[in-house]
Amino acid sequence: MWVLLDRRPPAPALHIRDIRADDKQLLAEGLSHLSPASVHARFLAAKPRLTSRELRYLTEVDGRDHVALIAFDTDGDLVAVARYVRHLEDPTTAEVGLVVCDRLQGQGVGTRLGLHLADRARRNGIEHFSAIILPENQAALRLFTRISARLHTAFHDGVRELVGDLLAA
Ligand SMILES: CC(C)(COP(=O)(O)OP(=O)(O)OC[C@H]1O[C@@H](n2cnc3c(N)ncnc32)[C@H](O)[C@@H]1OP(=O)(O)O)[C@@H](O)C(=O)NCCC(=O)NCCS
């Protein structure tokens, strides 16, 4: 009998918590360690450094309309960030963004963090998510398929827009 083996390495152990106002330097350093390809895939642009205004926006979140989760490995290094920001015009929908450090991509970290984020979003009354990704970003597409019940995709101006119904963790 043939047995299909999952040959992916086991998902690394993670400590996940909400981002805090005093995480500005941590976040800035984390960004500086990302490859240009990962930065481009996350921000759809080159992003050499975050301004202090952007760092305030990204770390001083309200935990309801704007949630950011950060994940650390067992050495205490920041390895991933996932966030949602509720749409102003449609409070049941939020824009989602994720990034995993290059070293740990493809090991289930993004999916795990994405499911946590989806759970938080659902508990805060969010039912749908949106995201904009590069058309060739298969990892993001598959991750968003994992965290959504139904996923609609459309191409606009060289990017892929995703809209989905959120699954809870
Ligand atoms: C996109 C990203 C967040 C995914 O996180 P990850 O931890 O690497 O992904 P996972 O290991 O959880 O895998 C998610 C899915 O993508 C697949 N995948 C992972 N890397 C892949 C790759 N390089 N090519 C194709 N598929 C890939 C996995 O097999 C998995 O699919 P499955 O569940 O159907 O088996 C991460 O790769 C990343 O940070 N990329 C740069 C930033 C970015 O693209 N952000 C998304 C835009 S918001």
PDB file of N, CA and C in Angstrom, residues 117-169:
ATOM      1  N   LEU A 117      -5.005  35.270  13.312  1.00  0.00           N
ATOM      2  CA  LEU A 117      -5.528  36.589  12.963  1.00  0.00           C
ATOM      3  C   LEU A 117      -6.994  36.473  12.538  1.00  0.00           C
ATOM      4  N   ALA A 118      -7.302  35.443  11.768  1.00  0.00           N
ATOM      5  CA  ALA A 118      -8.679  35.243  11.320  1.00  0.00           C
ATOM      6  C   ALA A 118      -9.597  35.041  12.518  1.00  0.00           C
ATOM      7  N   ASP A 119      -9.113  34.314  13.514  1.00  0.00           N
ATOM      8  CA  ASP A 119      -9.912  34.058  14.705  1.00  0.00           C
ATOM      9  C   ASP A 119     -10.193  35.373  15.442  1.00  0.00           C
ATOM     10  N   ARG A 120      -9.137  36.178  15.611  1.00  0.00           N
ATOM     11  CA  ARG A 120      -9.306  37.473  16.283  1.00  0.00           C
ATOM     12  C   ARG A 120     -10.285  38.360  15.505  1.00  0.00           C
ATOM     13  N   ALA A 121     -10.125  38.354  14.184  1.00  0.00           N
ATOM     14  CA  ALA A 121     -10.978  39.193  13.351  1.00  0.00           C
ATOM     15  C   ALA A 121     -12.439  38.777  13.497  1.00  0.00           C
ATOM     16  N   ARG A 122     -12.678  37.487  13.456  1.00  0.00           N
ATOM     17  CA  ARG A 122     -14.057  36.993  13.602  1.00  0.00           C
ATOM     18  C   ARG A 122     -14.640  37.428  14.937  1.00  0.00           C
ATOM     19  N   ARG A 123     -13.826  37.325  15.986  1.00  0.00           N
ATOM     20  CA  ARG A 123     -14.327  37.692  17.318  1.00  0.00           C
ATOM     21  C   ARG A 123     -14.586  39.193  17.420  1.00  0.00           C
ATOM     22  N   ASN A 124     -13.982  39.967  16.537  1.00  0.00           N
ATOM     23  CA  ASN A 124     -14.212  41.418  16.522  1.00  0.00           C
ATOM     24  C   ASN A 124     -15.220  41.823  15.447  1.00  0.00           C
ATOM     25  N   GLY A 125     -16.000  40.851  14.975  1.00  0.00           N
ATOM     26  CA  GLY A 125     -17.107  41.173  14.069  1.00  0.00           C
ATOM     27  C   GLY A 125     -16.738  41.286  12.606  1.00  0.00           C
ATOM     28  N   ILE A 126     -15.529  40.832  12.255  1.00  0.00           N
ATOM     29  CA  ILE A 126     -15.129  40.891  10.845  1.00  0.00           C
ATOM     30  C   ILE A 126     -15.450  39.552  10.182  1.00  0.00           C
ATOM     31  N   GLU A 127     -16.097  39.619   9.049  1.00  0.00           N
ATOM     32  CA  GLU A 127     -16.534  38.393   8.362  1.00  0.00           C
ATOM     33  C   GLU A 127     -15.779  38.157   7.063  1.00  0.00           C
ATOM     34  N   HIS A 128     -15.234  39.225   6.500  1.00  0.00           N
ATOM     35  CA  HIS A 128     -14.554  39.094   5.208  1.00  0.00           C
ATOM     36  C   HIS A 128     -13.197  39.778   5.280  1.00  0.00           C
ATOM     37  N   PHE A 129     -12.299  39.342   4.436  1.00  0.00           N
ATOM     38  CA  PHE A 129     -11.021  40.025   4.371  1.00  0.00           C
ATOM     39  C   PHE A 129     -10.739  40.397   2.919  1.00  0.00           C
ATOM     40  N   SER A 130      -9.851  41.365   2.775  1.00  0.00           N
ATOM     41  CA  SER A 130      -9.340  41.689   1.450  1.00  0.00           C
ATOM     42  C   SER A 130      -7.826  41.739   1.536  1.00  0.00           C
ATOM     43  N   ALA A 131      -7.182  41.525   0.420  1.00  0.00           N
ATOM     44  CA  ALA A 131      -5.719  41.604   0.365  1.00  0.00           C
ATOM     45  C   ALA A 131      -5.318  41.885  -1.075  1.00  0.00           C
ATOM     46  N   ILE A 132      -4.188  42.532  -1.210  1.00  0.00           N
ATOM     47  CA  ILE A 132      -3.642  42.785  -2.547  1.00  0.00           C
ATOM     48  C   ILE A 132      -2.270  42.132  -2.593  1.00  0.00           C
ATOM     49  N   ILE A 133      -2.063  41.256  -3.553  1.00  0.00           N
ATOM     50  CA  ILE A 133      -0.798  40.518  -3.641  1.00  0.00           C
ATOM     51  C   ILE A 133      -0.263  40.579  -5.071  1.00  0.00           C
ATOM     52  N   LEU A 134       1.012  40.251  -5.197  1.00  0.00           N
ATOM     53  CA  LEU A 134       1.586  40.155  -6.539  1.00  0.00           C
ATOM     54  C   LEU A 134       0.967  38.952  -7.248  1.00  0.00           C
ATOM     55  N   PRO A 135       0.730  39.045  -8.546  1.00  0.00           N
ATOM     56  CA  PRO A 135       0.064  37.946  -9.263  1.00  0.00           C
ATOM     57  C   PRO A 135       0.809  36.620  -9.144  1.00  0.00           C
ATOM     58  N   GLU A 136       2.153  36.678  -9.018  1.00  0.00           N
ATOM     59  CA  GLU A 136       2.937  35.433  -8.961  1.00  0.00           C
ATOM     60  C   GLU A 136       3.093  34.894  -7.539  1.00  0.00           C
ATOM     61  N   ASN A 137       2.484  35.541  -6.544  1.00  0.00           N
ATOM     62  CA  ASN A 137       2.709  35.158  -5.143  1.00  0.00           C
ATOM     63  C   ASN A 137       1.827  33.958  -4.760  1.00  0.00           C
ATOM     64  N   GLN A 138       2.308  32.765  -5.110  1.00  0.00           N
ATOM     65  CA  GLN A 138       1.538  31.543  -4.859  1.00  0.00           C
ATOM     66  C   GLN A 138       1.419  31.239  -3.366  1.00  0.00           C
ATOM     67  N   ALA A 139       2.487  31.536  -2.609  1.00  0.00           N
ATOM     68  CA  ALA A 139       2.438  31.245  -1.166  1.00  0.00           C
ATOM     69  C   ALA A 139       1.324  32.053  -0.511  1.00  0.00           C
ATOM     70  N   ALA A 140       1.225  33.340  -0.854  1.00  0.00           N
ATOM     71  CA  ALA A 140       0.171  34.170  -0.267  1.00  0.00           C
ATOM     72  C   ALA A 140      -1.202  33.694  -0.735  1.00  0.00           C
ATOM     73  N   LEU A 141      -1.309  33.360  -2.009  1.00  0.00           N
ATOM     74  CA  LEU A 141      -2.606  32.903  -2.527  1.00  0.00           C
ATOM     75  C   LEU A 141      -3.058  31.647  -1.788  1.00  0.00           C
ATOM     76  N   ARG A 142      -2.124  30.712  -1.594  1.00  0.00           N
ATOM     77  CA  ARG A 142      -2.498  29.460  -0.918  1.00  0.00           C
ATOM     78  C   ARG A 142      -2.793  29.712   0.551  1.00  0.00           C
ATOM     79  N   LEU A 143      -2.025  30.605   1.167  1.00  0.00           N
ATOM     80  CA  LEU A 143      -2.292  30.926   2.570  1.00  0.00           C
ATOM     81  C   LEU A 143      -3.702  31.514   2.719  1.00  0.00           C
ATOM     82  N   PHE A 144      -4.048  32.461   1.834  1.00  0.00           N
ATOM     83  CA  PHE A 144      -5.371  33.080   1.950  1.00  0.00           C
ATOM     84  C   PHE A 144      -6.475  32.069   1.633  1.00  0.00           C
ATOM     85  N   THR A 145      -6.157  31.088   0.798  1.00  0.00           N
ATOM     86  CA  THR A 145      -7.136  30.024   0.568  1.00  0.00           C
ATOM     87  C   THR A 145      -7.373  29.237   1.864  1.00  0.00           C
ATOM     88  N   ARG A 146      -6.306  29.043   2.627  1.00  0.00           N
ATOM     89  CA  ARG A 146      -6.398  28.300   3.889  1.00  0.00           C
ATOM     90  C   ARG A 146      -7.243  29.003   4.940  1.00  0.00           C
ATOM     91  N   ILE A 147      -7.181  30.351   4.953  1.00  0.00           N
ATOM     92  CA  ILE A 147      -7.880  31.055   6.033  1.00  0.00           C
ATOM     93  C   ILE A 147      -9.264  31.538   5.606  1.00  0.00           C
ATOM     94  N   SER A 148      -9.684  31.157   4.404  1.00  0.00           N
ATOM     95  CA  SER A 148     -10.983  31.650   3.950  1.00  0.00           C
ATOM     96  C   SER A 148     -11.887  30.518   3.513  1.00  0.00           C
ATOM     97  N   ALA A 149     -13.188  30.758   3.662  1.00  0.00           N
ATOM     98  CA  ALA A 149     -14.166  29.769   3.233  1.00  0.00           C
ATOM     99  C   ALA A 149     -14.384  29.878   1.724  1.00  0.00           C
ATOM    100  N   ARG A 150     -14.476  31.075   1.229  1.00  0.00           N
ATOM    101  CA  ARG A 150     -14.627  31.303  -0.211  1.00  0.00           C
ATOM    102  C   ARG A 150     -13.698  32.427  -0.605  1.00  0.00           C
ATOM    103  N   LEU A 151     -13.027  32.272  -1.678  1.00  0.00           N
ATOM    104  CA  LEU A 151     -12.046  33.279  -2.079  1.00  0.00           C
ATOM    105  C   LEU A 151     -12.332  33.730  -3.508  1.00  0.00           C
ATOM    106  N   HIS A 152     -12.454  35.047  -3.680  1.00  0.00           N
ATOM    107  CA  HIS A 152     -12.641  35.606  -5.017  1.00  0.00           C
ATOM    108  C   HIS A 152     -11.375  36.364  -5.383  1.00  0.00           C
ATOM    109  N   THR A 153     -10.901  36.175  -6.582  1.00  0.00           N
ATOM    110  CA  THR A 153      -9.700  36.911  -6.985  1.00  0.00           C
ATOM    111  C   THR A 153      -9.971  37.670  -8.280  1.00  0.00           C
ATOM    112  N   ALA A 154      -9.317  38.815  -8.387  1.00  0.00           N
ATOM    113  CA  ALA A 154      -9.444  39.625  -9.609  1.00  0.00           C
ATOM    114  C   ALA A 154      -8.113  40.310  -9.860  1.00  0.00           C
ATOM    115  N   PHE A 155      -7.813  40.578 -11.114  1.00  0.00           N
ATOM    116  CA  PHE A 155      -6.563  41.262 -11.460  1.00  0.00           C
ATOM    117  C   PHE A 155      -6.857  42.716 -11.817  1.00  0.00           C
ATOM    118  N   HIS A 156      -6.068  43.621 -11.213  1.00  0.00           N
ATOM    119  CA  HIS A 156      -6.204  45.043 -11.528  1.00  0.00           C
ATOM    120  C   HIS A 156      -4.821  45.652 -11.535  1.00  0.00           C
ATOM    121  N   ASP A 157      -4.474  46.394 -12.535  1.00  0.00           N
ATOM    122  CA  ASP A 157      -3.244  47.193 -12.555  1.00  0.00           C
ATOM    123  C   ASP A 157      -2.016  46.387 -12.128  1.00  0.00           C
ATOM    124  N   GLY A 158      -1.912  45.171 -12.586  1.00  0.00           N
ATOM    125  CA  GLY A 158      -0.714  44.372 -12.319  1.00  0.00           C
ATOM    126  C   GLY A 158      -0.670  43.715 -10.955  1.00  0.00           C
ATOM    127  N   VAL A 159      -1.765  43.774 -10.189  1.00  0.00           N
ATOM    128  CA  VAL A 159      -1.800  43.070  -8.895  1.00  0.00           C
ATOM    129  C   VAL A 159      -3.039  42.181  -8.845  1.00  0.00           C
ATOM    130  N   ARG A 160      -3.020  41.256  -7.880  1.00  0.00           N
ATOM    131  CA  ARG A 160      -4.175  40.382  -7.691  1.00  0.00           C
ATOM    132  C   ARG A 160      -4.917  40.826  -6.427  1.00  0.00           C
ATOM    133  N   GLU A 161      -6.198  41.109  -6.566  1.00  0.00           N
ATOM    134  CA  GLU A 161      -7.006  41.474  -5.399  1.00  0.00           C
ATOM    135  C   GLU A 161      -7.757  40.244  -4.922  1.00  0.00           C
ATOM    136  N   LEU A 162      -7.699  40.023  -3.610  1.00  0.00           N
ATOM    137  CA  LEU A 162      -8.385  38.874  -3.012  1.00  0.00           C
ATOM    138  C   LEU A 162      -9.477  39.372  -2.071  1.00  0.00           C
ATOM    139  N   VAL A 163     -10.611  38.725  -2.114  1.00  0.00           N
ATOM    140  CA  VAL A 163     -11.667  38.982  -1.132  1.00  0.00           C
ATOM    141  C   VAL A 163     -12.200  37.620  -0.721  1.00  0.00           C
ATOM    142  N   GLY A 164     -12.281  37.389   0.597  1.00  0.00           N
ATOM    143  CA  GLY A 164     -12.715  36.075   1.061  1.00  0.00           C
ATOM    144  C   GLY A 164     -13.561  36.162   2.310  1.00  0.00           C
ATOM    145  N   ASP A 165     -14.243  35.058   2.620  1.00  0.00           N
ATOM    146  CA  ASP A 165     -14.955  34.930   3.893  1.00  0.00           C
ATOM    147  C   ASP A 165     -13.985  34.286   4.875  1.00  0.00           C
ATOM    148  N   LEU A 166     -13.873  34.875   6.065  1.00  0.00           N
ATOM    149  CA  LEU A 166     -12.871  34.391   7.014  1.00  0.00           C
ATOM    150  C   LEU A 166     -13.285  33.095   7.692  1.00  0.00           C
ATOM    151  N   LEU A 167     -12.321  32.192   7.828  1.00  0.00           N
ATOM    152  CA  LEU A 167     -12.486  31.005   8.658  1.00  0.00           C
ATOM    153  C   LEU A 167     -11.930  31.318  10.042  1.00  0.00           C
ATOM    154  N   ALA A 168     -12.511  30.783  11.057  1.00  0.00           N
ATOM    155  CA  ALA A 168     -11.931  30.931  12.397  1.00  0.00           C
ATOM    156  C   ALA A 168     -10.894  29.837  12.603  1.00  0.00           C
ATOM    157  N   ALA A 169      -9.953  30.061  13.561  1.00  0.00           N
ATOM    158  CA  ALA A 169      -8.910  29.054  13.837  1.00  0.00           C
ATOM    159  C   ALA A 169      -9.529  27.802  14.428  1.00  0.00           C
TER     160      ALA A 169
END
